[in-house]
Amino acid sequence: MKLLLTVEDAFKVAGLGTILDPEIDLAETTPLEITVEIRRPDGSSERCAARLEIPRRVAVPRFAVVVPVPKDRVPRGTEVWLVA
């Protein structure tokens, strides 16, 4: 597994899911639909499907990780790992 990010903030967007911050840099060959493991500061964890979205046009794309879980289940300090 590879650590993608440690959550600094999360934003719920109706019809899309929970967007995790910070955005991340990934290789262009990374699939846009991935499986992640969410590891919370309290020691609990869960796996779920996630999507990578490019939130705005920039010269070097950065990806936002979008997960289908409520914002309160990805508190600040949660680690998000890419499941290989």
Coordinates of N, CA, C and O in Angstrom, one line a residue:
M1 N 0.8 -1.2 0.0 CA 0.0 0.0 0.0 C 0.9 1.2 0.0 O 2.0 1.2 0.5
K2 N 0.3 2.3 -0.5 CA 1.0 3.6 -0.6 C 0.2 4.7 0.1 O -1.0 4.8 -0.2
L3 N 0.8 5.5 0.9 CA 0.1 6.6 1.6 C -0.1 7.7 0.5 O 0.8 8.2 -0.1
L4 N -1.4 8.0 0.3 CA -1.8 9.1 -0.6 C -1.8 10.4 0.1 O -1.3 11.4 -0.5
L5 N -2.4 10.5 1.3 CA -2.5 11.8 1.9 C -2.9 11.6 3.4 O -3.4 10.5 3.8
T6 N -2.6 12.6 4.2 CA -3.2 12.7 5.5 C -4.2 13.9 5.5 O -3.8 15.0 5.1
V7 N -5.4 13.6 5.8 CA -6.5 14.6 5.7 C -6.2 15.8 6.6 O -5.9 15.7 7.8
E8 N -6.3 17.0 5.9 CA -6.2 18.2 6.6 C -7.6 18.8 6.8 O -7.9 19.5 7.7
D9 N -8.5 18.5 5.8 CA -9.9 19.0 5.8 C -10.7 18.1 4.9 O -10.1 17.4 4.1
A10 N -12.0 18.2 5.0 CA -12.9 17.4 4.2 C -14.1 18.3 3.9 O -14.6 19.0 4.8
F11 N -14.7 18.1 2.7 CA -15.8 18.9 2.2 C -16.8 18.0 1.6 O -16.5 17.3 0.7
K12 N -18.1 18.1 2.1 CA -19.2 17.3 1.5 C -19.8 18.1 0.3 O -20.1 19.3 0.5
V13 N -19.9 17.5 -0.8 CA -20.5 18.1 -2.0 C -21.6 17.2 -2.4 O -21.4 16.0 -2.8
A14 N -22.8 17.7 -2.4 CA -24.0 17.0 -2.7 C -23.9 16.4 -4.1 O -23.5 17.0 -5.0
G15 N -24.2 15.1 -4.2 CA -24.2 14.4 -5.5 C -22.8 13.9 -5.9 O -22.7 13.2 -6.9
L16 N -21.8 14.3 -5.2 CA -20.4 13.9 -5.6 C -19.8 13.1 -4.5 O -19.3 12.0 -4.8
G17 N -19.8 13.5 -3.2 CA -19.2 12.7 -2.1 C -18.5 13.7 -1.2 O -18.7 14.9 -1.2
T18 N -17.5 13.1 -0.5 CA -16.7 13.9 0.4 C -15.3 14.1 -0.3 O -14.7 13.1 -0.6
I19 N -15.0 15.3 -0.5 CA -13.7 15.7 -1.1 C -12.7 15.9 0.0 O -12.9 16.6 1.0
L20 N -11.5 15.2 -0.1 CA -10.5 15.3 0.9 C -9.4 16.3 0.5 O -9.1 16.4 -0.7
D21 N -8.9 17.0 1.5 CA -7.9 18.0 1.3 C -6.7 17.6 2.1 O -6.9 17.1 3.2
P22 N -5.5 17.6 1.6 CA -5.0 18.3 0.4 C -5.1 17.5 -0.8 O -5.3 16.3 -0.8
E23 N -5.0 18.2 -2.0 CA -5.0 17.6 -3.3 C -3.6 16.9 -3.4 O -2.7 17.2 -2.6
I24 N -3.5 15.9 -4.3 CA -2.3 15.1 -4.4 C -1.8 15.1 -5.8 O -2.5 15.3 -6.8
D25 N -0.5 14.8 -6.0 CA 0.1 14.6 -7.3 C 0.2 13.1 -7.5 O 0.6 12.4 -6.6
L26 N -0.2 12.7 -8.7 CA -0.1 11.3 -9.1 C 0.4 11.2 -10.5 O 0.3 12.1 -11.3
A27 N 0.9 10.0 -10.8 CA 1.4 9.7 -12.2 C 0.1 9.8 -13.1 O -1.0 9.4 -12.7
E28 N 0.4 10.1 -14.4 CA -0.7 10.2 -15.4 C -1.3 8.8 -15.6 O -2.5 8.7 -16.1
T29 N -0.6 7.8 -15.3 CA -1.1 6.4 -15.5 C -2.0 5.9 -14.4 O -2.5 4.8 -14.5
T30 N -2.2 6.6 -13.3 CA -3.0 6.2 -12.2 C -4.5 6.2 -12.6 O -5.0 7.1 -13.2
P31 N -5.2 5.1 -12.4 CA -6.6 5.0 -12.7 C -7.4 6.0 -11.9 O -7.0 6.4 -10.8
L32 N -8.5 6.5 -12.5 CA -9.3 7.5 -11.8 C -10.3 6.9 -10.8 O -10.8 7.6 -10.0
E33 N -10.5 5.6 -10.8 CA -11.2 4.9 -9.8 C -10.3 4.0 -9.1 O -9.7 3.1 -9.7
I34 N -10.2 4.1 -7.8 CA -9.2 3.4 -7.0 C -9.9 2.8 -5.7 O -11.0 3.2 -5.4
T35 N -9.2 1.9 -5.1 CA -9.7 1.5 -3.7 C -8.7 2.1 -2.7 O -7.5 2.0 -2.9
V36 N -9.3 2.6 -1.7 CA -8.4 3.2 -0.6 C -8.8 2.6 0.7 O -9.9 2.1 0.9
E37 N -7.8 2.7 1.7 CA -8.1 2.3 3.0 C -8.0 3.6 3.8 O -7.0 4.3 3.8
I38 N -9.0 3.9 4.6 CA -9.1 5.1 5.4 C -8.7 4.6 6.9 O -9.3 3.8 7.4
R39 N -7.6 5.2 7.4 CA -7.1 4.9 8.7 C -7.3 6.1 9.6 O -6.5 7.1 9.5
R40 N -8.2 6.1 10.5 CA -8.5 7.2 11.4 C -7.6 7.3 12.6 O -7.0 6.3 13.0
P41 N -7.5 8.5 13.1 CA -6.6 8.7 14.3 C -7.0 7.8 15.5 O -6.2 7.4 16.3
D42 N -8.3 7.4 15.6 CA -8.7 6.5 16.7 C -8.3 5.1 16.5 O -8.7 4.2 17.4
G43 N -7.7 4.7 15.4 CA -7.3 3.4 15.1 C -8.2 2.5 14.3 O -7.9 1.5 13.8
S44 N -9.5 3.1 14.1 CA -10.4 2.3 13.2 C -10.1 2.6 11.8 O -9.4 3.5 11.4
S45 N -10.5 1.7 10.9 CA -10.2 1.8 9.5 C -11.3 1.2 8.7 O -12.1 0.4 9.2
E46 N -11.4 1.5 7.4 CA -12.3 0.9 6.4 C -11.8 1.1 5.0 O -11.0 2.0 4.8
R47 N -12.1 0.2 4.2 CA -11.8 0.3 2.7 C -13.0 0.7 2.0 O -14.1 0.3 2.3
C48 N -12.8 1.5 0.9 CA -13.9 1.9 0.1 C -13.4 2.3 -1.3 O -12.2 2.5 -1.5
A49 N -14.3 2.4 -2.2 CA -13.9 2.9 -3.6 C -13.8 4.4 -3.5 O -14.4 5.0 -2.6
A50 N -12.9 4.9 -4.3 CA -12.7 6.4 -4.3 C -12.5 6.8 -5.8 O -12.1 6.0 -6.6
R51 N -12.7 8.0 -6.0 CA -12.5 8.6 -7.4 C -11.5 9.7 -7.3 O -11.4 10.4 -6.2
L52 N -10.7 9.9 -8.3 CA -9.8 11.0 -8.4 C -10.4 12.0 -9.4 O -10.8 11.7 -10.5
E53 N -10.5 13.3 -8.9 CA -11.0 14.3 -9.7 C -10.0 15.5 -9.8 O -9.3 15.7 -8.9
I54 N -9.9 16.1 -11.0 CA -9.1 17.3 -11.2 C -10.0 18.5 -11.0 O -10.9 18.7 -11.8
P55 N -9.9 19.1 -9.8 CA -10.9 20.2 -9.5 C -10.8 21.5 -10.3 O -11.8 22.2 -10.3
R56 N -9.7 21.7 -10.9 CA -9.6 22.9 -11.7 C -8.5 22.8 -12.7 O -7.6 21.9 -12.6
R57 N -8.5 23.6 -13.7 CA -7.5 23.5 -14.8 C -6.2 24.2 -14.3 O -6.2 25.4 -14.0
V58 N -5.1 23.4 -14.3 CA -3.8 24.0 -13.9 C -2.8 23.3 -14.8 O -3.0 22.3 -15.5
A59 N -1.6 23.9 -14.9 CA -0.6 23.4 -15.8 C -0.1 22.0 -15.4 O 0.0 21.1 -16.2
V60 N 0.0 21.8 -14.1 CA 0.4 20.5 -13.6 C -0.8 20.0 -12.8 O -1.1 20.5 -11.7
P61 N -1.6 19.0 -13.3 CA -2.8 18.6 -12.6 C -2.5 18.0 -11.2 O -1.6 17.3 -11.0
R62 N -3.3 18.4 -10.3 CA -3.3 17.8 -8.9 C -4.7 17.2 -8.8 O -5.7 17.7 -9.3
F63 N -4.8 16.1 -8.1 CA -6.0 15.4 -8.0 C -6.7 15.5 -6.6 O -6.0 15.5 -5.6
A64 N -8.0 15.6 -6.6 CA -8.7 15.6 -5.3 C -9.2 14.2 -5.2 O -9.7 13.5 -6.1
V65 N -9.1 13.6 -4.0 CA -9.6 12.3 -3.7 C -11.1 12.5 -3.2 O -11.3 13.2 -2.2
V66 N -12.0 11.7 -3.8 CA -13.4 11.8 -3.5 C -13.9 10.4 -3.0 O -13.7 9.4 -3.7
V67 N -14.4 10.4 -1.7 CA -14.8 9.1 -1.1 C -16.3 9.2 -0.8 O -16.8 10.2 -0.5
P68 N -16.9 8.0 -0.9 CA -18.4 7.9 -0.7 C -18.7 7.7 0.8 O -19.6 6.9 1.1
V69 N -18.0 8.4 1.7 CA -18.3 8.2 3.1 C -18.6 9.6 3.7 O -18.2 10.6 3.2
P70 N -19.4 9.7 4.8 CA -19.7 11.0 5.4 C -18.5 11.7 5.9 O -17.5 11.1 6.3
K71 N -18.5 13.0 5.8 CA -17.4 13.9 6.2 C -16.9 13.5 7.6 O -15.7 13.5 7.9
D72 N -17.8 13.2 8.5 CA -17.4 12.9 9.9 C -16.6 11.6 10.1 O -16.1 11.4 11.1
R73 N -16.6 10.8 9.0 CA -15.8 9.6 9.1 C -14.4 9.7 8.5 O -13.7 8.7 8.5
V74 N -14.0 10.9 8.1 CA -12.7 11.2 7.7 C -12.2 12.5 8.4 O -11.9 13.5 7.8
P75 N -12.0 12.4 9.7 CA -11.5 13.6 10.5 C -10.1 13.9 10.1 O -9.3 13.2 9.6
R76 N -9.7 15.2 10.5 CA -8.4 15.6 10.3 C -7.4 14.6 10.9 O -7.6 14.1 12.0
G77 N -6.3 14.3 10.2 CA -5.3 13.4 10.7 C -5.5 12.0 10.2 O -4.7 11.1 10.3
T78 N -6.7 11.7 9.5 CA -6.9 10.4 8.9 C -5.9 10.2 7.8 O -5.7 11.1 6.9
E79 N -5.4 9.0 7.7 CA -4.5 8.6 6.6 C -5.3 7.9 5.5 O -6.1 7.1 5.9
V80 N -5.0 8.2 4.3 CA -5.7 7.6 3.2 C -4.6 6.9 2.3 O -3.7 7.5 1.8
W81 N -4.8 5.5 2.3 CA -3.8 4.7 1.6 C -4.4 4.1 0.3 O -5.5 3.7 0.3
L82 N -3.6 4.0 -0.7 CA -3.9 3.4 -2.0 C -3.8 1.9 -1.8 O -2.7 1.4 -1.4
V83 N -4.8 1.1 -2.0 CA -4.7 -0.3 -1.9 C -4.3 -0.9 -3.3 O -5.0 -0.6 -4.3
A84 N -3.2 -1.6 -3.3 CA -2.7 -2.1 -4.6 C -3.5 -3.3 -5.0 O -4.0 -4.1 -4.3

